[in-house]
Structures are given as structure tokens and as C-alpha cells.
CSV table of C-alpha atoms in Angstrom, one decimal:
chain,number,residue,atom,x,y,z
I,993,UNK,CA,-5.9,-28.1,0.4
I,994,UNK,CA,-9.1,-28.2,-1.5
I,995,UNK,CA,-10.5,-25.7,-3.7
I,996,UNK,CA,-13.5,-25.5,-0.8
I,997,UNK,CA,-10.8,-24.6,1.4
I,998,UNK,CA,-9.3,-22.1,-0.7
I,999,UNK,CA,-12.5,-20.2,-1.6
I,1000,UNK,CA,-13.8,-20.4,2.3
I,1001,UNK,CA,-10.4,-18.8,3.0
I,1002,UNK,CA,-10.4,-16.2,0.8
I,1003,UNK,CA,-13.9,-14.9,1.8
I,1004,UNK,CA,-12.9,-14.4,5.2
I,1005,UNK,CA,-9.5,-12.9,4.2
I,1006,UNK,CA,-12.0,-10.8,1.8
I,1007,UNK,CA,-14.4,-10.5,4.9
I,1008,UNK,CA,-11.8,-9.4,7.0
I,1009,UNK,CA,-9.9,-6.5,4.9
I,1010,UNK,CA,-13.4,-5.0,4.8
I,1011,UNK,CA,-14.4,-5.0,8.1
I,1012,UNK,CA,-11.0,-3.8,9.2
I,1013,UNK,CA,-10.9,-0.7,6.4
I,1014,UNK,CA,-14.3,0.1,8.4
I,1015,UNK,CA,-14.6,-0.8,12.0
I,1016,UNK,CA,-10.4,-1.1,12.7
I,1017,UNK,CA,-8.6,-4.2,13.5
I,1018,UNK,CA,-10.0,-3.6,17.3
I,1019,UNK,CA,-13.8,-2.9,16.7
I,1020,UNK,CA,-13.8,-5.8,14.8
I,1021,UNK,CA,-14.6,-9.6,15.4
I,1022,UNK,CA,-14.0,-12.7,14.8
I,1023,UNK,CA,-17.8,-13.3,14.6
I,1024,UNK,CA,-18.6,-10.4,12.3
I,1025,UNK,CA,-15.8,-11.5,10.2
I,1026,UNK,CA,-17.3,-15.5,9.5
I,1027,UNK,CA,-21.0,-13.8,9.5
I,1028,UNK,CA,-19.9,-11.9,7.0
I,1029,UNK,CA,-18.0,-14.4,5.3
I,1030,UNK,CA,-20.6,-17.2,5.5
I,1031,UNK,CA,-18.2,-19.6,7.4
I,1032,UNK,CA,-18.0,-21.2,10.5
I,1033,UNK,CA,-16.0,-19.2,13.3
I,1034,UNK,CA,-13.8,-21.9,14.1
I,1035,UNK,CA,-12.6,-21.6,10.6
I,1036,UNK,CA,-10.5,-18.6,11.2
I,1037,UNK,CA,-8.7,-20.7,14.3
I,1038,UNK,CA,-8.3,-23.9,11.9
I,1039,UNK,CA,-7.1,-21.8,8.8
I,1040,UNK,CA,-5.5,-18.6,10.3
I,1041,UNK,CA,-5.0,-19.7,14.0
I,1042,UNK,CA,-6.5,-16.1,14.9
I,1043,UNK,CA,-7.2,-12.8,14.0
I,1044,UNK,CA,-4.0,-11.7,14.2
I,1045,UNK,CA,-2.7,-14.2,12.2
I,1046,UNK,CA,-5.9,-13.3,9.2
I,1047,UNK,CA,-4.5,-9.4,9.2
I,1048,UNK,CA,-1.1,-10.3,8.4
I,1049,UNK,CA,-2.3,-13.0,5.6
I,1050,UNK,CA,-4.1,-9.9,4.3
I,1051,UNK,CA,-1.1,-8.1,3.1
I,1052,UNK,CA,0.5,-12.1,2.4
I,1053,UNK,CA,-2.3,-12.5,0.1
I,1054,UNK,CA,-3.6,-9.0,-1.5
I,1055,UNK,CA,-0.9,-6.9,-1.5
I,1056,UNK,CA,0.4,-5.6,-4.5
I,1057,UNK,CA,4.0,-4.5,-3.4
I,1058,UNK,CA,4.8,-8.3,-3.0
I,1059,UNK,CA,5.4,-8.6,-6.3
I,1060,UNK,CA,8.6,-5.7,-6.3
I,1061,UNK,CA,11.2,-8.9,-6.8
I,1062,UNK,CA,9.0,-10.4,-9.7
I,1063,UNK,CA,9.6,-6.7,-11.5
I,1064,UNK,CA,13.3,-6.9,-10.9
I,1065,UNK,CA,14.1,-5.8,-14.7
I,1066,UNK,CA,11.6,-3.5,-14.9
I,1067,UNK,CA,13.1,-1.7,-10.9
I,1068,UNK,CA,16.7,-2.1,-12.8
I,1069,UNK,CA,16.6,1.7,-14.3
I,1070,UNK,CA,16.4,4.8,-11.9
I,1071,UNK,CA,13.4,6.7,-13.7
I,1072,UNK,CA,11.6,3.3,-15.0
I,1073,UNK,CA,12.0,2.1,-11.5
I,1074,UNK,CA,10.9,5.2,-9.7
I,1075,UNK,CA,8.2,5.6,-12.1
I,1076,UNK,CA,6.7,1.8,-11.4
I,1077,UNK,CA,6.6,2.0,-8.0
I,1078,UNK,CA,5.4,5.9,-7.6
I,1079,UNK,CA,2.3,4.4,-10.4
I,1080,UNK,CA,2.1,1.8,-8.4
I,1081,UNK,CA,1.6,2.8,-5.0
I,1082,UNK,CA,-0.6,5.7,-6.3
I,1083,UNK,CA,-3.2,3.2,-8.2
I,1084,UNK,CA,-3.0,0.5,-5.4
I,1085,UNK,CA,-4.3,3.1,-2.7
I,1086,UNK,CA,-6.7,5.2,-5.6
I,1087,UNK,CA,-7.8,2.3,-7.5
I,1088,UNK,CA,-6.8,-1.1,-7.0
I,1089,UNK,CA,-7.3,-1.6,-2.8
I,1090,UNK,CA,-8.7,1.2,-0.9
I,1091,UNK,CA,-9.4,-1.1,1.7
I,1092,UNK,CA,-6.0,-2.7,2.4
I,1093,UNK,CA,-4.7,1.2,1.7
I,1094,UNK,CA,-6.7,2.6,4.5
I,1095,UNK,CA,-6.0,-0.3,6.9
I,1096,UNK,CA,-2.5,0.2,6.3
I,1097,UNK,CA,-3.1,4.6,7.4
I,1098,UNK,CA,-5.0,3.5,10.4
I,1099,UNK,CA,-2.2,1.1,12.0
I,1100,UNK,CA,0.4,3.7,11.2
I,1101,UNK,CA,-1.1,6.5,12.2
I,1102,UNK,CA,-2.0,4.9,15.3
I,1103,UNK,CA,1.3,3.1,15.5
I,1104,UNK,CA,-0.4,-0.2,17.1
I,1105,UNK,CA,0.9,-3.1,17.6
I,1106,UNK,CA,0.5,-4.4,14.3
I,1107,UNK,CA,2.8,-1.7,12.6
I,1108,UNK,CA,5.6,-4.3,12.6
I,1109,UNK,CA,3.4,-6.6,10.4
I,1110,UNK,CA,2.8,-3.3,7.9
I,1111,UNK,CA,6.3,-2.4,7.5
I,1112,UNK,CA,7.2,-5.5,7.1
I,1113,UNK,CA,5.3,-5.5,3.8
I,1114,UNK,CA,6.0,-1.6,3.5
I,1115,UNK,CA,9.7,-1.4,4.1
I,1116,UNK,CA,10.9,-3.3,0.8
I,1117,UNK,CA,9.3,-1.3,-1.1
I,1118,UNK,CA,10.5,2.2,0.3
I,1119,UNK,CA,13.9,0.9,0.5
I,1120,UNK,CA,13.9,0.1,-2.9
I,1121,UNK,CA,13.0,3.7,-4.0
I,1122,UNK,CA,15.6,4.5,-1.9
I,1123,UNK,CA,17.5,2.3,-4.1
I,1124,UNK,CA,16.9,3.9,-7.2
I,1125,UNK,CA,17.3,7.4,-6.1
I,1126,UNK,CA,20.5,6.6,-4.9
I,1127,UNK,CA,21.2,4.8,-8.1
I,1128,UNK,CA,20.1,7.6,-10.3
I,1129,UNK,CA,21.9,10.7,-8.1
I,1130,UNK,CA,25.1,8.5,-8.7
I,1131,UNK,CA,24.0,8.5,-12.9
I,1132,UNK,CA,23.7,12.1,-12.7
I,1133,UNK,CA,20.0,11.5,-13.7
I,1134,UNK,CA,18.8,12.3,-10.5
I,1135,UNK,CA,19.5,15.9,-8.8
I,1136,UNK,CA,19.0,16.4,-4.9
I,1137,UNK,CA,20.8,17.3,-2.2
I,1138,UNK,CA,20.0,14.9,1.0
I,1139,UNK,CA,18.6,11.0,0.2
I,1140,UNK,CA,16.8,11.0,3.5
I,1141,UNK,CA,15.3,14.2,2.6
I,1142,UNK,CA,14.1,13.3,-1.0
I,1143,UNK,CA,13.2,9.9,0.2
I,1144,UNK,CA,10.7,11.3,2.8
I,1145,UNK,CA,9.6,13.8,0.2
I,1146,UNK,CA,8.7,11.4,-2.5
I,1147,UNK,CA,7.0,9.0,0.2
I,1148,UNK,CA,5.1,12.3,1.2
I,1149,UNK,CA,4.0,12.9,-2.5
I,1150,UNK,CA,3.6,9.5,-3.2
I,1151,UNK,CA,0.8,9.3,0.0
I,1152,UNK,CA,-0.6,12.8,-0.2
I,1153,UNK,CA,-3.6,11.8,-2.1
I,1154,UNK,CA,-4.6,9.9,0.9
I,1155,UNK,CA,-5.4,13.3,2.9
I,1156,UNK,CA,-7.6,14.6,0.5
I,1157,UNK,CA,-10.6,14.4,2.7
I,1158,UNK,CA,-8.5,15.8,5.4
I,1159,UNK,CA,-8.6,19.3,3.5
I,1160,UNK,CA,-11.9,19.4,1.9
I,1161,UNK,CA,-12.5,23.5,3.2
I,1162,UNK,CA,-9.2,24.0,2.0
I,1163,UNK,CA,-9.4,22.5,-1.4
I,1164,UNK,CA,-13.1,22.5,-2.2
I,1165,UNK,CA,-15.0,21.0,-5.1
I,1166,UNK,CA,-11.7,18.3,-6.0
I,1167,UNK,CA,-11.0,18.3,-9.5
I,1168,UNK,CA,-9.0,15.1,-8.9
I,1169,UNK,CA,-9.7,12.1,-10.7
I,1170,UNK,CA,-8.4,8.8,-9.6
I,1171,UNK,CA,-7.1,7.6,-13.0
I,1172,UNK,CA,-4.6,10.8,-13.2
I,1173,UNK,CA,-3.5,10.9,-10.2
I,1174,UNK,CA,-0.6,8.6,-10.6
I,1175,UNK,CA,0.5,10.2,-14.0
I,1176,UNK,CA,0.1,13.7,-11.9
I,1177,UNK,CA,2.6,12.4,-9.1
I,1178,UNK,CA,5.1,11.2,-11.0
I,1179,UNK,CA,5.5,14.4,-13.2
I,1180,UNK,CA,5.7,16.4,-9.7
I,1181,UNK,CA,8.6,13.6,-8.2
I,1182,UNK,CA,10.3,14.0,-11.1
I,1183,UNK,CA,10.5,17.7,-11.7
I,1184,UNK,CA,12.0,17.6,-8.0
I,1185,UNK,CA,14.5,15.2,-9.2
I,1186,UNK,CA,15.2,17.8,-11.8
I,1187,UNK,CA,14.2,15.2,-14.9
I,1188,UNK,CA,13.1,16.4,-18.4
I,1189,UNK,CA,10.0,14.1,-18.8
I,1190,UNK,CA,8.9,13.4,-22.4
């Protein structure tokens, strides 16, 4: 493929994860994709073979959780572990890729038919913090009653930040600053765990 190629596909991939953090996957077309992209709209048939096809190469090509087996080391140790992916999943949706983060809470939370294609990118990564807790209960590093429990708690911690806006009367003038939010998460999983941070 030539770099033409390449660079005309990744501006409708880029095209694409912005129209769909704004208008949705539905309220979005093909047209206002290549418009916005500068291409052709056959393009997206030749390159993608549809729009279906361009919002799964979305997470294929942007997102960040498909590196988990290149950090294999790294996952290896229970708090290390824990502690990458919790930054990790904190920064991607604060700080790295709003967009792909909020496509990713509109398909769930609508549970459309494309939620197959998110968890399918999702599910390796929550199973490996399952993983870990598991791994670091059975050190005695980790202290919890219930995995499923603690699992759904951290996911809950982990994607609370997300909400924010949900409870602006509630929480008022937000003191919360993106670049602290990860360090703040992990310091409140781990205290849950019941781990002396340093």
C-alpha cells in the first residue's frame, strides 16, 4: 500500500472517530465522514468496505489497550500491573483519546449493535485486571473479599471520571485536573485493596 494510501486512510479513520464522538455512529455518514476527510466517498468502500467496518478499524488502529501483550513484563506484578492499566485507562479517556473514550460510553450505554466490536477491544483488558487481582489476593498483597465485586468496583473507579459532567450541581466548581486524575485513582484502588502506597 502506498504512503498516499496510508495517509488518505488515516484521515478518514481520523475523520470518522470525530464525527462519531459527536454526532454517534447513527447520525453520522459516510459523506460527512470523506467531506471531512478530504477523500473520495468510495474510498471508505475500497479501503474499509463500509462504515461498519471504519468503526471497528478505529479501535484496530487507535486504541491504546492493544498494546496490553507488548507490556507483558511490565502486567507480570500485581500492583505494577494494576497500577499500568488503572494510569492507563485513566489518561487514555482524560488525556490521550477523548474521542475514542466517549465513542466507546455511547455504544455501551446504549448497548447497540456494535458493543460486540467494543468489548472485543475492552474485554482483554478487564480480564487482565482480573488477572492481577486474583494474582495479588493469592500473594496476600491484595485484600478483598469477592473478585467479582472488587473487579466491578475498580472498573467503576477506574471510569468514574467519565460522569463528571453528569454531576456538575452536585459537585460544583471541579477542582479536578486531568493530569492527577490517574495518580488520584490509583491511590483510591489501592487503599481498597488494603496496600501501603509509598
Amino acid at each position: 500500500m502506498s504512503q498516499a494510501d496510508n495517509d488518505i486512510k488515516t484521515r478518514i479513520l481520523l475523520s470518522a472517530r470525530k464525527l462519531f464522538a459527536k454526532q454517534g455512529f447513527e447520525g453520522t455518514t459516510v459523506r460527512q465522514i470523506c467531506e471531512d476527510a478530504g477523500a473520495n466517498v468510495a474510498l471508505v468502500s475500497y479501503h474499509f468496505g463500509g462504515k461498519e467496518k471504519v468503526f471497528e478499524a478505529i479501535f484496530q488502529h487507535f486504541f491504546s489497550g492493544n498494546m496490553i501483550s507488548e507490556l507483558e513484563d511490565q502486567l507480570s506484578d500485581p500492583v505494577v500491573g494494576l497500577r499500568t492499566i488503572i494510569e492507563e485507562t485513566v489518561n487514555f479517556s482524560c488525556v490521550y483519546d477523548k474521542e475514542l473514550s466517549f465513542i466507546i460510553q455511547q455504544e455501551m450505554t446504549m448497548n447497540s449493535s456494535r458493543k460486540a466490536i467494543v468489548n472485543k477491544y475492552l474485554n482483554p483488558v478487564w480480564t487482565k485486571v482480573k488477572e492481577l487481582l486474583q494474582k495479588g489476593k493469592d500473594q496476600g498483597i491484595f485484600h478483598f473479599d469477592s473478585l467479582s465485586y472488587t473487579l466491578l468496583m475498580v472498573m467503576g473507579v477506574a471510569l468514574a471520571h467519565k460522569r463528571e459532567y453528569n454531576y456538575d450541581a452536585i459537585i460544583g466548581e471541579s477542582d479536578m485536573n486531568p493530569l492527577e486524575i490517574a495518580d488520584q485513582t490509583v491511590a483510591f484502588i489501592f487503599k481498597g485493596l488494603g496496600v501501603q502506597m509509598s
